[in-house]
Amino acid sequence: MIYLDHAATSPLLPQALEAMLPYLEGRFGNPSGLYAVGREAQDAVDAARSRVAECLNARPSEVLFTSGGTESINSAMLGIAYALRRAGAGNHVVTTAIEHHAGLHVAQHLEELGFEVTLIGCDQSGRVLLDEFREALRPETVLASVMFANNEVGTVQPIVRLAEVIREHGAGRDHRIALHTDAVQAPEWFKLDVAALGVDALSLSAHKFGGPKGTGVLYLRRATPFRPLLHGGGQEMQKRAGTENVAGIVGTAAALSIASENVDERSAGVRALRERLREGILAKVPGAQLNGCQTDCLPNNLNVSFDGIESDSLVARLDARGIAVSSGSACSNSTWEPSHVLMAMGVPIRRAVASIRFSLGEATTAAEIDEVLEALPAEVAAEGVRVEQGARA
Ligand code: PLP
């Protein structure tokens, strides 16, 4: 198999598996236990927390372990917005039209809870409109949530600049707007330094960077008002109840440590392969059009629309040839739902339903890219004929 869907999930790193195994076997203790196996588990969680904090340039007390990116994003957005509203700071939230559904649907839920939500648009390359963002901030705004890098088209957002805009807006006011970023797609390709970014909260999902599925990280800056999403025991410094997923947490820390090393070299290597794929597609497939920003982007993500095809069918054709990629549209109940990200970018619907995302990994090779470039033109052409015949019938 040639796996080019790393934005969906990545293989578990052997080092993460090795770190986890003892906690799936003999070291089964509950970290709340006051006896030896309990303390052993607690020590492992504490060590993992310190390791993750170091990777993010945060304090250990600012790192919470969750069940994944979705929970981290839900906790950050709901937890901060709710706490600030309760403190009388306001009830307005700003986010973008191109967030992953894990953020977008939380924004809809916030509206159901009585918050006012402003969705910021983006330009044709998927970059959030800075002026629109600035103008959206109000005295009663409590939270802004903007993703670090888009999972569909790879466009990277100017988070440092957005944090500055928030600081400028907050000058002279009695509360500052909290800034959360969904950085789920970023580790491995960018050095994540929460202090340099200027964010109050940041969400990660371990399986996107070689860790296990079902674990995530929420960085929550010290003293950020927060109401837990999950209530129960006092785990995670009273901010996330529930017995810790010790093995998952240990695996997350091991994977993040590796992902945080040699980021520039890794990015440069995968960017060269992305260029090879991009150039090859543009040269060999007539009518191929690139989606997303080609400069400020994830080095591993290439989103292309192939004229006249239906993306799910092309995904199936490539799958039959042992190539795993993903489509930018979802076909449910025979109706095509184009990607909300491509729609927000102003991509015409016909092109949006014909988009394919190739997302490379560190282990992707030039030979694999060349194999894809061998298979792709014929499959796109055959799929184009199928769609045309269907349209004529
Ligand atoms: N945010 C982004 C940008 C993502 O790509 C994903 C997963 O695809 C998520 C959030 C949700 O992560 P998870 O499904 O691991 O909870």
Tab-separated table of N, CA, C and O in Angstrom, residues 4-72:
chain	number	residue	atom	x	y	z
A	4	LEU	N	-1.058	7.736	1.485
A	4	LEU	CA	-0.942	9.197	1.393
A	4	LEU	C	-2.154	9.853	2.053
A	4	LEU	O	-2.815	10.723	1.480
A	5	ASP	N	-2.449	9.403	3.277
A	5	ASP	CA	-3.565	9.995	4.026
A	5	ASP	C	-3.143	10.267	5.473
A	5	ASP	O	-3.893	9.991	6.416
A	6	HIS	N	-1.924	10.789	5.620
A	6	HIS	CA	-1.403	11.042	6.968
A	6	HIS	C	-2.168	12.131	7.705
A	6	HIS	O	-2.088	12.207	8.934
A	7	ALA	N	-2.903	12.977	6.981
A	7	ALA	CA	-3.706	13.987	7.672
A	7	ALA	C	-4.876	13.322	8.400
A	7	ALA	O	-5.428	13.880	9.348
A	8	ALA	N	-5.267	12.125	7.939
A	8	ALA	CA	-6.367	11.407	8.601
A	8	ALA	C	-5.854	10.684	9.838
A	8	ALA	O	-6.442	10.762	10.914
A	9	THR	N	-4.761	9.969	9.673
A	9	THR	CA	-4.102	9.335	10.816
A	9	THR	C	-2.723	8.865	10.359
A	9	THR	O	-2.472	8.735	9.163
A	10	SER	N	-1.855	8.639	11.342
A	10	SER	CA	-0.501	8.214	10.994
A	10	SER	C	-0.199	6.903	11.714
A	10	SER	O	-0.803	6.598	12.746
A	11	PRO	N	0.725	6.107	11.162
A	11	PRO	CA	1.052	4.847	11.846
A	11	PRO	C	1.700	5.102	13.206
A	11	PRO	O	2.391	6.118	13.381
A	12	LEU	N	1.447	4.212	14.135
A	12	LEU	CA	2.031	4.339	15.478
A	12	LEU	C	3.548	4.163	15.391
A	12	LEU	O	4.034	3.191	14.793
A	13	LEU	N	4.275	5.095	15.970
A	13	LEU	CA	5.739	4.990	15.969
A	13	LEU	C	6.168	3.812	16.846
A	13	LEU	O	5.620	3.629	17.944
A	14	PRO	N	7.159	3.040	16.411
A	14	PRO	CA	7.608	1.897	17.229
A	14	PRO	C	8.042	2.354	18.630
A	14	PRO	O	7.789	1.650	19.612
A	15	GLN	N	8.650	3.538	18.709
A	15	GLN	CA	9.096	4.025	20.027
A	15	GLN	C	7.894	4.303	20.944
A	15	GLN	O	7.989	4.129	22.161
A	16	ALA	N	6.788	4.759	20.346
A	16	ALA	CA	5.588	5.028	21.156
A	16	ALA	C	5.011	3.701	21.654
A	16	ALA	O	4.647	3.567	22.829
A	17	LEU	N	4.962	2.722	20.750
A	17	LEU	CA	4.445	1.399	21.131
A	17	LEU	C	5.288	0.804	22.261
A	17	LEU	O	4.764	0.311	23.268
A	18	GLU	N	6.599	0.888	22.092
A	18	GLU	CA	7.510	0.323	23.097
A	18	GLU	C	7.306	0.996	24.462
A	18	GLU	O	7.287	0.331	25.501
A	19	ALA	N	7.114	2.311	24.427
A	19	ALA	CA	6.901	3.042	25.693
A	19	ALA	C	5.577	2.659	26.343
A	19	ALA	O	5.456	2.627	27.570
A	20	MET	N	4.589	2.333	25.498
A	20	MET	CA	3.244	2.047	26.016
A	20	MET	C	3.113	0.641	26.594
A	20	MET	O	2.359	0.426	27.552
A	21	LEU	N	3.807	-0.324	25.960
A	21	LEU	CA	3.558	-1.736	26.265
A	21	LEU	C	3.580	-2.079	27.762
A	21	LEU	O	2.677	-2.778	28.236
A	22	PRO	N	4.567	-1.574	28.530
A	22	PRO	CA	4.565	-1.951	29.955
A	22	PRO	C	3.276	-1.552	30.676
A	22	PRO	O	2.835	-2.235	31.605
A	23	TYR	N	2.632	-0.471	30.199
A	23	TYR	CA	1.415	0.021	30.870
A	23	TYR	C	0.162	-0.679	30.364
A	23	TYR	O	-0.938	-0.477	30.889
A	24	LEU	N	0.343	-1.516	29.341
A	24	LEU	CA	-0.780	-2.347	28.875
A	24	LEU	C	-0.624	-3.757	29.435
A	24	LEU	O	-1.511	-4.587	29.320
A	25	GLU	N	0.556	-4.020	30.016
A	25	GLU	CA	0.832	-5.358	30.553
A	25	GLU	C	0.908	-5.272	32.083
A	25	GLU	O	-0.095	-4.998	32.730
A	26	GLY	N	2.121	-5.402	32.643
A	26	GLY	CA	2.247	-5.501	34.091
A	26	GLY	C	1.920	-4.228	34.876
A	26	GLY	O	1.353	-4.273	35.964
A	27	ARG	N	2.246	-3.078	34.319
A	27	ARG	CA	2.079	-1.829	35.082
A	27	ARG	C	0.670	-1.276	34.883
A	27	ARG	O	0.457	-0.288	34.187
A	28	PHE	N	-0.274	-1.939	35.522
A	28	PHE	CA	-1.688	-1.665	35.232
A	28	PHE	C	-2.322	-0.687	36.217
A	28	PHE	O	-3.498	-0.404	36.153
A	29	GLY	N	-1.515	-0.163	37.146
A	29	GLY	CA	-2.096	0.584	38.266
A	29	GLY	C	-2.901	1.807	37.867
A	29	GLY	O	-2.689	2.401	36.808
A	30	ASN	N	-3.815	2.163	38.767
A	30	ASN	CA	-4.579	3.405	38.620
A	30	ASN	C	-3.743	4.520	39.255
A	30	ASN	O	-3.353	4.407	40.424
A	31	PRO	N	-3.465	5.592	38.533
A	31	PRO	CA	-2.603	6.640	39.091
A	31	PRO	C	-3.122	7.217	40.413
A	31	PRO	O	-2.361	7.827	41.155
A	32	SER	N	-4.400	7.038	40.709
A	32	SER	CA	-4.926	7.559	41.982
A	32	SER	C	-4.599	6.631	43.148
A	32	SER	O	-4.769	7.016	44.312
A	33	GLY	N	-4.134	5.395	42.850
A	33	GLY	CA	-3.818	4.441	43.915
A	33	GLY	C	-2.602	4.889	44.713
A	33	GLY	O	-1.618	5.360	44.143
A	34	LEU	N	-2.690	4.718	46.039
A	34	LEU	CA	-1.610	5.233	46.892
A	34	LEU	C	-0.509	4.200	47.132
A	34	LEU	O	0.426	4.444	47.871
A	35	TYR	N	-0.632	3.032	46.508
A	35	TYR	CA	0.342	1.948	46.671
A	35	TYR	C	1.283	1.923	45.464
A	35	TYR	O	1.119	2.731	44.525
A	36	ALA	N	2.215	0.975	45.473
A	36	ALA	CA	3.322	1.006	44.507
A	36	ALA	C	2.881	1.067	43.034
A	36	ALA	O	3.341	1.934	42.290
A	37	VAL	N	1.981	0.154	42.587
A	37	VAL	CA	1.637	0.185	41.143
A	37	VAL	C	0.880	1.459	40.765
A	37	VAL	O	0.959	1.937	39.633
A	38	GLY	N	0.146	2.006	41.735
A	38	GLY	CA	-0.546	3.285	41.500
A	38	GLY	C	0.463	4.414	41.348
A	38	GLY	O	0.394	5.216	40.407
A	39	ARG	N	1.421	4.425	42.264
A	39	ARG	CA	2.448	5.496	42.210
A	39	ARG	C	3.262	5.399	40.924
A	39	ARG	O	3.600	6.407	40.316
A	40	GLU	N	3.512	4.153	40.523
A	40	GLU	CA	4.276	3.918	39.293
A	40	GLU	C	3.526	4.526	38.086
A	40	GLU	O	4.125	5.197	37.227
A	41	ALA	N	2.208	4.329	38.069
A	41	ALA	CA	1.392	4.879	36.972
A	41	ALA	C	1.381	6.406	37.048
A	41	ALA	O	1.503	7.098	36.035
A	42	GLN	N	1.245	6.931	38.263
A	42	GLN	CA	1.235	8.396	38.431
A	42	GLN	C	2.570	9.000	37.989
A	42	GLN	O	2.608	10.040	37.325
A	43	ASP	N	3.652	8.312	38.341
A	43	ASP	CA	4.978	8.803	37.928
A	43	ASP	C	5.073	8.852	36.398
A	43	ASP	O	5.647	9.789	35.835
A	44	ALA	N	4.503	7.830	35.745
A	44	ALA	CA	4.560	7.786	34.272
A	44	ALA	C	3.762	8.951	33.672
A	44	ALA	O	4.205	9.596	32.716
A	45	VAL	N	2.606	9.216	34.254
A	45	VAL	CA	1.783	10.337	33.755
A	45	VAL	C	2.506	11.660	34.005
A	45	VAL	O	2.561	12.536	33.122
A	46	ASP	N	3.095	11.797	35.183
A	46	ASP	CA	3.821	13.050	35.503
A	46	ASP	C	4.987	13.259	34.538
A	46	ASP	O	5.211	14.374	34.052
A	47	ALA	N	5.718	12.172	34.279
A	47	ALA	CA	6.877	12.287	33.379
A	47	ALA	C	6.406	12.654	31.975
A	47	ALA	O	7.024	13.489	31.287
A	48	ALA	N	5.298	12.055	31.543
A	48	ALA	CA	4.756	12.353	30.205
A	48	ALA	C	4.337	13.823	30.131
A	48	ALA	O	4.585	14.512	29.144
A	49	ARG	N	3.740	14.310	31.205
A	49	ARG	CA	3.278	15.703	31.227
A	49	ARG	C	4.474	16.655	31.098
A	49	ARG	O	4.430	17.631	30.342
A	50	SER	N	5.545	16.336	31.815
A	50	SER	CA	6.738	17.193	31.754
A	50	SER	C	7.330	17.165	30.348
A	50	SER	O	7.770	18.192	29.818
A	51	ARG	N	7.337	15.978	29.755
A	51	ARG	CA	7.906	15.830	28.413
A	51	ARG	C	7.098	16.636	27.391
A	51	ARG	O	7.647	17.332	26.540
A	52	VAL	N	5.785	16.543	27.476
A	52	VAL	CA	4.921	17.282	26.539
A	52	VAL	C	5.094	18.782	26.760
A	52	VAL	O	5.203	19.564	25.804
A	53	ALA	N	5.159	19.192	28.040
A	53	ALA	CA	5.329	20.619	28.357
A	53	ALA	C	6.621	21.142	27.728
A	53	ALA	O	6.644	22.225	27.135
A	54	GLU	N	7.671	20.337	27.834
A	54	GLU	CA	8.953	20.748	27.259
A	54	GLU	C	8.830	20.928	25.732
A	54	GLU	O	9.345	21.895	25.176
A	55	CYS	N	8.131	20.010	25.088
A	55	CYS	CA	7.967	20.100	23.623
A	55	CYS	C	7.239	21.378	23.216
A	55	CYS	O	7.456	21.908	22.134
A	56	LEU	N	6.322	21.841	24.077
A	56	LEU	CA	5.480	22.991	23.716
A	56	LEU	C	5.977	24.296	24.333
A	56	LEU	O	5.355	25.336	24.154
A	57	ASN	N	7.072	24.231	25.095
A	57	ASN	CA	7.560	25.373	25.869
A	57	ASN	C	6.481	25.873	26.842
A	57	ASN	O	6.195	27.066	26.933
A	58	ALA	N	5.870	24.922	27.528
A	58	ALA	CA	4.824	25.246	28.510
A	58	ALA	C	5.254	24.722	29.880
A	58	ALA	O	6.290	24.062	30.001
A	59	ARG	N	4.457	25.018	30.890
A	59	ARG	CA	4.696	24.432	32.211
A	59	ARG	C	3.922	23.112	32.288
A	59	ARG	O	2.825	23.019	31.713
A	60	PRO	N	4.439	22.130	33.031
A	60	PRO	CA	3.682	20.873	33.152
A	60	PRO	C	2.247	21.100	33.635
A	60	PRO	O	1.318	20.428	33.163
A	61	SER	N	2.059	22.061	34.538
A	61	SER	CA	0.707	22.294	35.071
A	61	SER	C	-0.244	22.876	34.014
A	61	SER	O	-1.442	23.008	34.261
A	62	GLU	N	0.302	23.238	32.861
A	62	GLU	CA	-0.539	23.795	31.787
A	62	GLU	C	-0.913	22.734	30.751
A	62	GLU	O	-1.538	23.054	29.745
A	63	VAL	N	-0.494	21.494	30.983
A	63	VAL	CA	-0.745	20.420	30.011
A	63	VAL	C	-1.796	19.457	30.557
A	63	VAL	O	-1.620	18.874	31.627
A	64	LEU	N	-2.889	19.287	29.813
A	64	LEU	CA	-3.925	18.323	30.188
A	64	LEU	C	-3.965	17.221	29.136
A	64	LEU	O	-3.818	17.496	27.948
A	65	PHE	N	-4.171	16.005	29.579
A	65	PHE	CA	-4.349	14.905	28.628
A	65	PHE	C	-5.848	14.647	28.445
A	65	PHE	O	-6.616	14.666	29.411
A	66	THR	N	-6.232	14.435	27.197
A	66	THR	CA	-7.646	14.233	26.855
A	66	THR	C	-7.782	12.981	26.000
A	66	THR	O	-6.808	12.274	25.769
A	67	SER	N	-8.983	12.775	25.474
A	67	SER	CA	-9.202	11.589	24.630
A	67	SER	C	-8.928	11.872	23.159
A	67	SER	O	-9.216	11.045	22.307
A	68	GLY	N	-8.400	13.050	22.829
A	68	GLY	CA	-8.067	13.326	21.428
A	68	GLY	C	-8.284	14.778	21.063
A	68	GLY	O	-8.656	15.614	21.903
A	69	GLY	N	-8.068	15.076	19.780
A	69	GLY	CA	-8.212	16.448	19.307
A	69	GLY	C	-9.625	16.973	19.531
A	69	GLY	O	-9.817	18.108	19.985
A	70	THR	N	-10.606	16.163	19.233
A	70	THR	CA	-11.996	16.602	19.355
A	70	THR	C	-12.308	17.017	20.793
A	70	THR	O	-12.892	18.078	21.031
A	71	GLU	N	-11.897	16.200	21.751
A	71	GLU	CA	-12.165	16.572	23.143
A	71	GLU	C	-11.395	17.824	23.550
A	71	GLU	O	-11.924	18.689	24.261
A	72	SER	N	-10.150	17.927	23.110
A	72	SER	CA	-9.358	19.103	23.475
A	72	SER	C	-10.027	20.378	22.962
A	72	SER	O	-10.151	21.372	23.682
